[in-house]
Amino acid sequence: MMHYRVARFHSFLTLLFFLTVSFTLFAQTVPTDDESIKSGEQLFKTNCYTCHRVKQKWTGPALAGYETRVPSIAWTIEWVKNSAKLIASGDEYANKIFKEYNNSQMTAFTNLKDDQILDILAYVEAEAKKVDAPAPGQDTAAQAGGGAAVPSAYLNLIIIGMFVILLLLLVILVLIVNALKKFLNQRDLSEEDKDVVESPYTAASIIRSPGFIFVVVFVVSAVVFKTVIDGLYSIGVQQGYAPKQPIAFSHKIHAGVNEVDCKYCHTGVLKGKQANIPSANICMNCHTYIQQGAISGTAEISKIYAAVGYDPATGRYSGKQKPIEWIRIHNLPDLAYFNHAQHVNVGNIECQTCHGPIQEMDVVKQYSLLTMGWCIDCHRKTNVNTKDNAYYDKLEQLHKAAKGQKAAMKVEDIGGLECAKCHY
Ligand code: HEC
Ligand code: HEC
Ligand code: HEC
Ligand code: HEC
Ligand code: HEC
Ligand code: HEC
């Protein structure tokens, strides 16, 4: 009797045990709701992003499709919390990927809770499902900058092509008319018909006519005129200028894919006139370290090492430095004054408004015209950023008093068209 009860009690416990286990297992399915995905994104960015990308191999594997590789979700949670422990326990898959990644140790995240890890996985799975949107073309973007170099070239081609086709048509028509005339002259025609056939408008007479000469002269001078004007306008204008740099530095890799903030490298933009080109020491903040990762020892990276006198084999600096000679792309003449802090910091204008989609460029090109007209045009159209800027409160009051409550205060209203503001 007693035995029986104990046995019953045991099986009850076992049942309870299984229930809890299966309940926890059940709880450990990856959520799919937006809130989890969102919190997962945040956690992923702060904890995992240094080593993992969802769709790209980084220091660690691309996490997309991880669920098809790992033994289970529970395993993954254990792995993230402490991969070293799992490897030491002799777990087969853990040891396999550890070897595959040259025994590089993943950080232990003992502080993360189970559902936080599940949120991360939710984000990874959601992200993996997304189809990559095609990158917007740079050429369409370039048109917003004011000039339309490519379309204008096409336009010329089209016009010339149409002209050639018209000439060909004319020649063919003249040939047909002549053939017809010959054919008709061999027949007996009435007087009336003869008049028509022998009309005074022959090809030769047309070409010699004042009307025709006028048209030809007009077309030719128009073409010459346009070429000269184009030439005059483009003196000193370097839109599209994209020289080859001494190191194949890519903004797409740094500012785009790796999302490094522009200001991390261009340290001057918030403070002063110049944006500054970063010194090689700033490159070294990352490239001494990334060296162990995917891009060790490429020819381009060794140019950075040469510039700062660093020997990657010994990890020592020789003290011999040789600055990288970046070629300057944007360059206003000395007579003009432009200040970055005024526009970026005070005016709150995005870099991309003036420089275009730099984060998509492998090679930087001058996106805007940088002419006086370009500056003035924007000063006429753009509202002054008066928000959270007490300096403008008084000005704005005066402006509204003068021009009505609804009148927006443009840059021109604060003196943005005065010669002396831009010219020394
Ligand atoms: C310091 C770099 C580093 C960080 C940070 C890191 N990992 Fe890893 N991770 C790795 C490496 C390297 C591997 C490959 C196995 C190994 O060498 O240990 C890996 C493997 C994995 C795997 C196995 C993937 C597979 O396809 O088999 C998962 C899952 C994983 N990491 C998740 C995460 C999550 C989630 C985070 C953030 C909470 C994270 N990792 C943070 C370096 C890192
Ligand atoms: C990792 C450092 C780094 C980051 C981040 C970075 N840049 Fe640069 N930038 C450079 C270097 C180096 C050059 C000079 C070489 C070149 O022109 O590619 C440069 C050149 C430029 C130039 C042309 C300068 C000239 O000569 O006229 C512009 C404009 C520019 N960057 C804008 C940006 C913007 C906008 C961002 C953010 C979206 C950004 N950069 C992010 C390093 C960086
Ligand atoms: C915030 C970190 C960071 C900084 C600062 C940085 N880089 Fe990078 N760089 C990276 C990363 C990440 C990659 C991409 C690694 C990969 O794709 O495998 C990279 C890749 C490169 C590459 C391509 C390597 C190849 O495959 O040939 C070059 C060249 C490069 N960087 C030059 C520079 C220069 C020059 C500077 C300084 C003006 C600089 N980097 C500053 C992080 C940085
Ligand atoms: C209102 C337009 C405008 C905005 C916004 C702007 N720039 Fe510029 N940028 C210019 C002009 C104009 C030049 C040429 C300046 C010169 O030659 O004196 C320039 C030059 C540069 C240069 C070349 C080197 C230097 O210091 O002059 C870099 C780098 C640069 N900009 C980066 C940036 C970054 C990064 C941002 C955003 C944080 C930014 N710019 C925002 C107009 C702009
Ligand atoms: C994308 C629009 C834009 C472009 C392009 C632009 N600016 Fe500006 N600029 C502004 C704005 C907005 C302000 C007002 C900032 C503020 O709140 O003080 C401003 C202010 C100024 C001021 C100070 C005006 C004053 O009265 O205090 C000067 C000087 C100036 N810009 C020069 C230039 C020059 C030179 C160029 C061309 C090389 C240029 N800007 C191109 C938008 C632009
Ligand atoms: C918003 C800024 C701005 C204002 C306001 C401005 N300019 Fe300019 N100006 C420029 C810039 C930038 C250039 C250089 C353009 C270039 O290199 O194509 C320039 C060029 C010129 C040039 C041509 C110099 C040469 O080398 O061709 C003259 C002349 C000139 N400005 C006169 C004036 C006069 C006069 C006024 C006042 C009515 C004025 N500017 C107001 C920005 C300005």
CSV table of C-alpha atoms in Angstrom, one decimal, residues 108-392:
chain,number,residue,atom,x,y,z
A,108,ALA,CA,29.6,35.6,-22.5
A,109,PHE,CA,26.3,37.3,-21.9
A,110,THR,CA,25.4,36.0,-18.4
A,111,ASN,CA,23.5,39.3,-17.8
A,112,LEU,CA,20.9,38.7,-20.6
A,113,LYS,CA,17.6,37.1,-19.6
A,114,ASP,CA,16.1,34.2,-21.5
A,115,ASP,CA,13.3,36.4,-23.0
A,116,GLN,CA,15.8,39.1,-24.0
A,117,ILE,CA,17.8,36.5,-25.9
A,118,LEU,CA,14.5,35.3,-27.5
A,119,ASP,CA,13.8,38.9,-28.5
A,120,ILE,CA,17.2,39.1,-30.2
A,121,LEU,CA,16.5,35.9,-32.1
A,122,ALA,CA,13.1,37.3,-33.0
A,123,TYR,CA,14.8,40.3,-34.5
A,124,VAL,CA,17.3,38.1,-36.3
A,125,GLU,CA,14.6,35.9,-37.9
A,126,ALA,CA,12.5,38.9,-38.9
A,127,GLU,CA,15.5,40.6,-40.4
A,128,ALA,CA,16.6,37.5,-42.2
A,129,LYS,CA,13.2,37.3,-43.9
A,130,LYS,CA,13.4,40.8,-45.3
A,131,VAL,CA,14.3,41.1,-48.9
A,132,ASP,CA,17.1,43.5,-49.6
A,133,ALA,CA,15.8,46.7,-51.1
A,134,PRO,CA,17.8,47.7,-54.2
A,135,ALA,CA,20.1,50.6,-53.4
A,136,PRO,CA,18.7,53.8,-54.9
A,137,GLY,CA,20.7,54.8,-57.9
A,138,GLN,CA,23.2,57.5,-57.5
A,139,ASP,CA,22.4,59.1,-60.8
A,140,THR,CA,18.8,59.9,-60.0
A,141,ALA,CA,20.0,61.4,-56.8
A,142,ALA,CA,22.6,63.5,-58.5
A,143,GLN,CA,19.9,65.5,-60.3
A,144,ALA,CA,18.6,67.0,-57.1
A,145,GLY,CA,22.0,68.7,-56.9
A,146,GLY,CA,21.0,71.2,-59.6
A,147,GLY,CA,23.0,70.0,-62.6
A,148,ALA,CA,21.9,67.3,-65.0
A,149,ALA,CA,25.1,66.4,-66.7
A,150,VAL,CA,24.1,63.0,-68.0
A,151,PRO,CA,20.6,63.8,-69.2
A,152,SER,CA,21.9,66.9,-71.0
A,153,ALA,CA,24.4,64.7,-72.8
A,154,TYR,CA,21.6,62.3,-73.8
A,155,LEU,CA,19.5,65.3,-75.0
A,156,ASN,CA,22.3,66.4,-77.3
A,157,LEU,CA,22.7,62.9,-78.7
A,158,ILE,CA,18.9,62.6,-79.3
A,159,ILE,CA,18.8,66.0,-81.1
A,160,ILE,CA,21.8,65.1,-83.3
A,161,GLY,CA,20.3,61.7,-84.1
A,162,MET,CA,16.9,63.3,-85.1
A,163,PHE,CA,18.7,65.8,-87.3
A,164,VAL,CA,20.6,63.0,-89.1
A,165,ILE,CA,17.4,61.1,-89.6
A,166,LEU,CA,15.6,64.1,-91.0
A,167,LEU,CA,18.5,64.7,-93.5
A,168,LEU,CA,18.4,61.1,-94.6
A,169,LEU,CA,14.6,61.4,-95.1
A,170,LEU,CA,15.1,64.5,-97.2
A,171,VAL,CA,17.7,62.9,-99.4
A,172,ILE,CA,15.5,59.8,-99.9
A,173,LEU,CA,12.5,62.1,-100.8
A,174,VAL,CA,14.6,64.0,-103.3
A,175,LEU,CA,15.7,60.8,-104.9
A,176,ILE,CA,12.1,59.5,-105.2
A,177,VAL,CA,10.9,62.8,-106.7
A,178,ASN,CA,13.7,62.7,-109.3
A,179,ALA,CA,13.0,59.0,-110.2
A,180,LEU,CA,9.2,59.8,-110.5
A,181,LYS,CA,9.9,62.8,-112.7
A,182,LYS,CA,12.0,60.7,-115.1
A,183,PHE,CA,9.4,58.1,-115.2
A,184,LEU,CA,6.5,60.6,-115.9
A,185,ASN,CA,8.5,62.5,-118.5
A,186,GLN,CA,8.6,59.3,-120.6
A,187,ARG,CA,4.8,59.4,-120.9
A,188,ASP,CA,2.4,61.6,-122.7
A,189,LEU,CA,1.0,64.1,-120.2
A,190,SER,CA,-1.6,66.7,-120.5
A,191,GLU,CA,-0.4,70.4,-120.2
A,192,GLU,CA,-1.8,70.6,-116.7
A,193,ASP,CA,0.1,67.6,-115.5
A,194,LYS,CA,3.3,68.8,-117.2
A,195,ASP,CA,3.1,72.0,-115.2
A,196,VAL,CA,3.0,70.1,-112.0
A,197,VAL,CA,5.9,67.8,-112.9
A,198,GLU,CA,8.0,70.6,-114.2
A,199,SER,CA,7.4,72.7,-111.1
A,200,PRO,CA,10.2,75.3,-110.4
A,201,TYR,CA,10.9,73.7,-107.0
A,202,THR,CA,13.8,71.5,-107.7
A,203,ALA,CA,16.2,70.3,-105.0
A,204,ALA,CA,18.8,72.8,-106.2
A,205,SER,CA,16.5,75.8,-106.1
A,206,ILE,CA,15.4,74.9,-102.6
A,207,ILE,CA,19.0,74.7,-101.3
A,208,ARG,CA,19.8,78.1,-102.8
A,209,SER,CA,16.6,79.7,-101.4
A,210,PRO,CA,17.1,82.4,-98.7
A,211,GLY,CA,14.7,80.6,-96.4
A,212,PHE,CA,16.8,77.4,-96.4
A,213,ILE,CA,20.0,79.3,-95.9
A,214,PHE,CA,18.5,81.2,-93.0
A,215,VAL,CA,17.5,78.0,-91.3
A,216,VAL,CA,20.9,76.4,-91.7
A,217,VAL,CA,22.7,79.5,-90.4
A,218,PHE,CA,20.3,79.7,-87.4
A,219,VAL,CA,20.8,76.1,-86.4
A,220,VAL,CA,24.6,76.3,-86.7
A,221,SER,CA,24.9,79.5,-84.7
A,222,ALA,CA,22.5,78.2,-82.0
A,223,VAL,CA,24.7,75.1,-81.6
A,224,VAL,CA,27.9,77.3,-81.3
A,225,PHE,CA,26.2,79.7,-78.9
A,226,LYS,CA,25.1,76.9,-76.6
A,227,THR,CA,28.5,75.3,-76.6
A,228,VAL,CA,30.2,78.6,-75.7
A,229,ILE,CA,27.7,79.4,-72.9
A,230,ASP,CA,28.0,75.9,-71.4
A,231,GLY,CA,31.8,76.3,-71.5
A,232,LEU,CA,31.6,79.7,-69.7
A,233,TYR,CA,29.2,78.4,-67.1
A,234,SER,CA,31.4,75.4,-66.2
A,235,ILE,CA,34.6,77.4,-65.6
A,236,GLY,CA,35.5,76.7,-62.0
A,237,VAL,CA,32.5,74.4,-61.6
A,238,GLN,CA,33.6,70.9,-60.6
A,239,GLN,CA,30.3,69.1,-60.0
A,240,GLY,CA,30.9,65.3,-60.3
A,241,TYR,CA,34.6,65.6,-59.6
A,242,ALA,CA,35.7,62.3,-58.1
A,243,PRO,CA,39.5,61.9,-58.1
A,244,LYS,CA,41.2,58.6,-57.2
A,245,GLN,CA,42.5,58.8,-53.6
A,246,PRO,CA,45.8,57.4,-52.3
A,247,ILE,CA,44.0,54.8,-50.3
A,248,ALA,CA,40.8,53.2,-51.6
A,249,PHE,CA,38.8,54.4,-48.7
A,250,SER,CA,35.1,53.7,-49.1
A,251,HIS,CA,32.3,55.7,-47.4
A,252,LYS,CA,30.0,53.0,-48.4
A,253,ILE,CA,31.9,50.5,-46.2
A,254,HIS,CA,32.4,52.9,-43.3
A,255,ALA,CA,29.4,55.3,-43.2
A,256,GLY,CA,27.0,53.0,-45.0
A,257,VAL,CA,27.5,49.3,-44.1
A,258,ASN,CA,29.2,49.9,-40.7
A,259,GLU,CA,27.2,53.0,-39.9
A,260,VAL,CA,30.1,55.0,-38.5
A,261,ASP,CA,28.9,58.5,-37.8
A,262,CYS,CA,30.2,61.2,-40.1
A,263,LYS,CA,31.3,63.2,-37.1
A,264,TYR,CA,33.5,60.4,-35.8
A,265,CYS,CA,35.9,61.1,-38.6
A,266,HIS,CA,35.0,64.7,-39.7
A,267,THR,CA,35.5,66.1,-36.3
A,268,GLY,CA,35.2,69.8,-37.2
A,269,VAL,CA,31.7,70.0,-38.6
A,270,LEU,CA,29.9,70.9,-35.4
A,271,LYS,CA,32.6,73.3,-34.2
A,272,GLY,CA,33.9,75.3,-37.0
A,273,LYS,CA,34.4,76.3,-40.6
A,274,GLN,CA,36.2,73.1,-41.7
A,275,ALA,CA,34.8,69.6,-41.5
A,276,ASN,CA,38.4,68.1,-41.5
A,277,ILE,CA,39.7,65.0,-43.1
A,278,PRO,CA,40.5,62.5,-40.4
A,279,SER,CA,44.2,61.8,-39.5
A,280,ALA,CA,45.5,58.2,-39.9
A,281,ASN,CA,45.3,57.9,-36.1
A,282,ILE,CA,41.6,57.9,-36.3
A,283,CYS,CA,41.8,55.0,-38.8
A,284,MET,CA,44.0,53.2,-36.4
A,285,ASN,CA,41.3,53.2,-33.7
A,286,CYS,CA,39.7,50.5,-35.7
A,287,HIS,CA,42.3,49.1,-38.0
A,288,THR,CA,44.7,47.9,-35.4
A,289,TYR,CA,41.8,45.8,-34.0
A,290,ILE,CA,39.9,44.8,-37.1
A,291,GLN,CA,43.2,43.4,-38.4
A,292,GLN,CA,42.5,40.1,-36.8
A,293,GLY,CA,39.2,39.9,-38.5
A,294,ALA,CA,38.2,39.6,-42.1
A,295,ILE,CA,40.5,42.2,-43.6
A,296,SER,CA,43.9,41.5,-42.2
A,297,GLY,CA,46.8,42.8,-44.2
A,298,THR,CA,45.2,44.0,-47.4
A,299,ALA,CA,47.4,46.3,-49.5
A,300,GLU,CA,45.1,49.3,-48.7
A,301,ILE,CA,45.3,48.8,-44.9
A,302,SER,CA,49.1,48.5,-45.0
A,303,LYS,CA,49.1,52.0,-46.4
A,304,ILE,CA,47.5,53.2,-43.2
A,305,TYR,CA,50.2,51.3,-41.2
A,306,ALA,CA,52.9,52.9,-43.4
A,307,ALA,CA,51.4,56.4,-42.7
A,308,VAL,CA,51.6,56.0,-38.9
A,309,GLY,CA,54.7,53.8,-38.9
A,310,TYR,CA,53.0,50.8,-37.4
A,311,ASP,CA,54.3,47.2,-37.8
A,312,PRO,CA,51.4,44.8,-37.6
A,313,ALA,CA,53.8,41.9,-37.0
A,314,THR,CA,55.2,43.3,-33.8
A,315,GLY,CA,52.4,45.7,-32.9
A,316,ARG,CA,55.0,48.5,-32.5
A,317,TYR,CA,55.2,52.0,-33.8
A,318,SER,CA,58.5,53.0,-35.4
A,319,GLY,CA,57.9,56.7,-34.9
A,320,LYS,CA,58.3,57.4,-38.6
A,321,GLN,CA,55.2,59.0,-40.0
A,322,LYS,CA,54.2,60.0,-43.5
A,323,PRO,CA,50.8,61.8,-43.8
A,324,ILE,CA,48.3,60.3,-46.3
A,325,GLU,CA,47.9,62.8,-49.1
A,326,TRP,CA,44.2,62.9,-49.7
A,327,ILE,CA,43.1,64.8,-52.7
A,328,ARG,CA,40.8,67.6,-51.9
A,329,ILE,CA,37.4,67.4,-53.7
A,330,HIS,CA,35.3,70.3,-52.6
A,331,ASN,CA,37.0,73.6,-52.9
A,332,LEU,CA,35.5,77.1,-52.8
A,333,PRO,CA,37.7,80.0,-54.1
A,334,ASP,CA,39.4,82.0,-51.4
A,335,LEU,CA,37.0,84.9,-51.9
A,336,ALA,CA,34.1,83.0,-50.5
A,337,TYR,CA,33.4,82.1,-46.9
A,338,PHE,CA,31.5,78.9,-45.9
A,339,ASN,CA,31.1,77.6,-42.4
A,340,HIS,CA,30.1,74.1,-41.6
A,341,ALA,CA,29.1,74.7,-38.0
A,342,GLN,CA,26.7,77.4,-39.1
A,343,HIS,CA,24.9,75.1,-41.4
A,344,VAL,CA,25.1,71.7,-39.7
A,345,ASN,CA,24.9,72.7,-36.0
A,346,VAL,CA,22.9,76.0,-36.1
A,347,GLY,CA,21.0,75.4,-39.3
A,348,ASN,CA,20.4,71.7,-38.6
A,349,ILE,CA,21.0,70.8,-42.3
A,350,GLU,CA,22.0,67.1,-43.0
A,351,CYS,CA,25.3,66.5,-44.7
A,352,GLN,CA,23.5,64.7,-47.5
A,353,THR,CA,21.5,67.8,-48.5
A,354,CYS,CA,24.8,69.3,-49.8
A,355,HIS,CA,27.0,66.3,-50.3
A,356,GLY,CA,24.5,63.8,-51.5
A,357,PRO,CA,24.3,60.1,-50.5
A,358,ILE,CA,27.9,59.9,-49.3
A,359,GLN,CA,27.1,56.7,-47.4
A,360,GLU,CA,26.5,55.0,-50.7
A,361,MET,CA,29.6,56.2,-52.5
A,362,ASP,CA,32.7,54.0,-52.8
A,363,VAL,CA,34.5,57.0,-54.2
A,364,VAL,CA,33.4,60.5,-53.1
A,365,LYS,CA,32.2,62.9,-55.8
A,366,GLN,CA,31.3,66.5,-55.7
A,367,TYR,CA,27.5,66.3,-55.7
A,368,SER,CA,26.4,69.9,-55.7
A,369,LEU,CA,27.4,72.8,-58.0
A,370,LEU,CA,29.0,74.9,-55.2
A,371,THR,CA,28.4,78.1,-57.2
A,372,MET,CA,27.2,81.3,-55.8
A,373,GLY,CA,23.8,80.7,-57.3
A,374,TRP,CA,23.6,77.4,-55.5
A,375,CYS,CA,24.2,79.0,-52.1
A,376,ILE,CA,21.8,81.9,-52.8
A,377,ASP,CA,19.1,79.6,-54.1
A,378,CYS,CA,19.0,77.6,-50.9
A,379,HIS,CA,19.1,80.8,-48.8
A,380,ARG,CA,16.0,82.0,-50.6
A,381,LYS,CA,14.1,78.7,-50.1
A,382,THR,CA,15.2,77.5,-46.7
A,383,ASN,CA,13.6,78.4,-43.4
A,384,VAL,CA,15.9,79.3,-40.6
A,385,ASN,CA,15.9,76.7,-38.0
A,386,THR,CA,14.5,78.7,-35.1
A,387,LYS,CA,13.5,75.8,-32.9
A,388,ASP,CA,15.2,75.6,-29.6
A,389,ASN,CA,17.3,78.6,-30.6
A,390,ALA,CA,16.7,81.5,-28.3
A,391,TYR,CA,19.0,83.6,-30.4
A,392,TYR,CA,16.4,83.8,-33.1
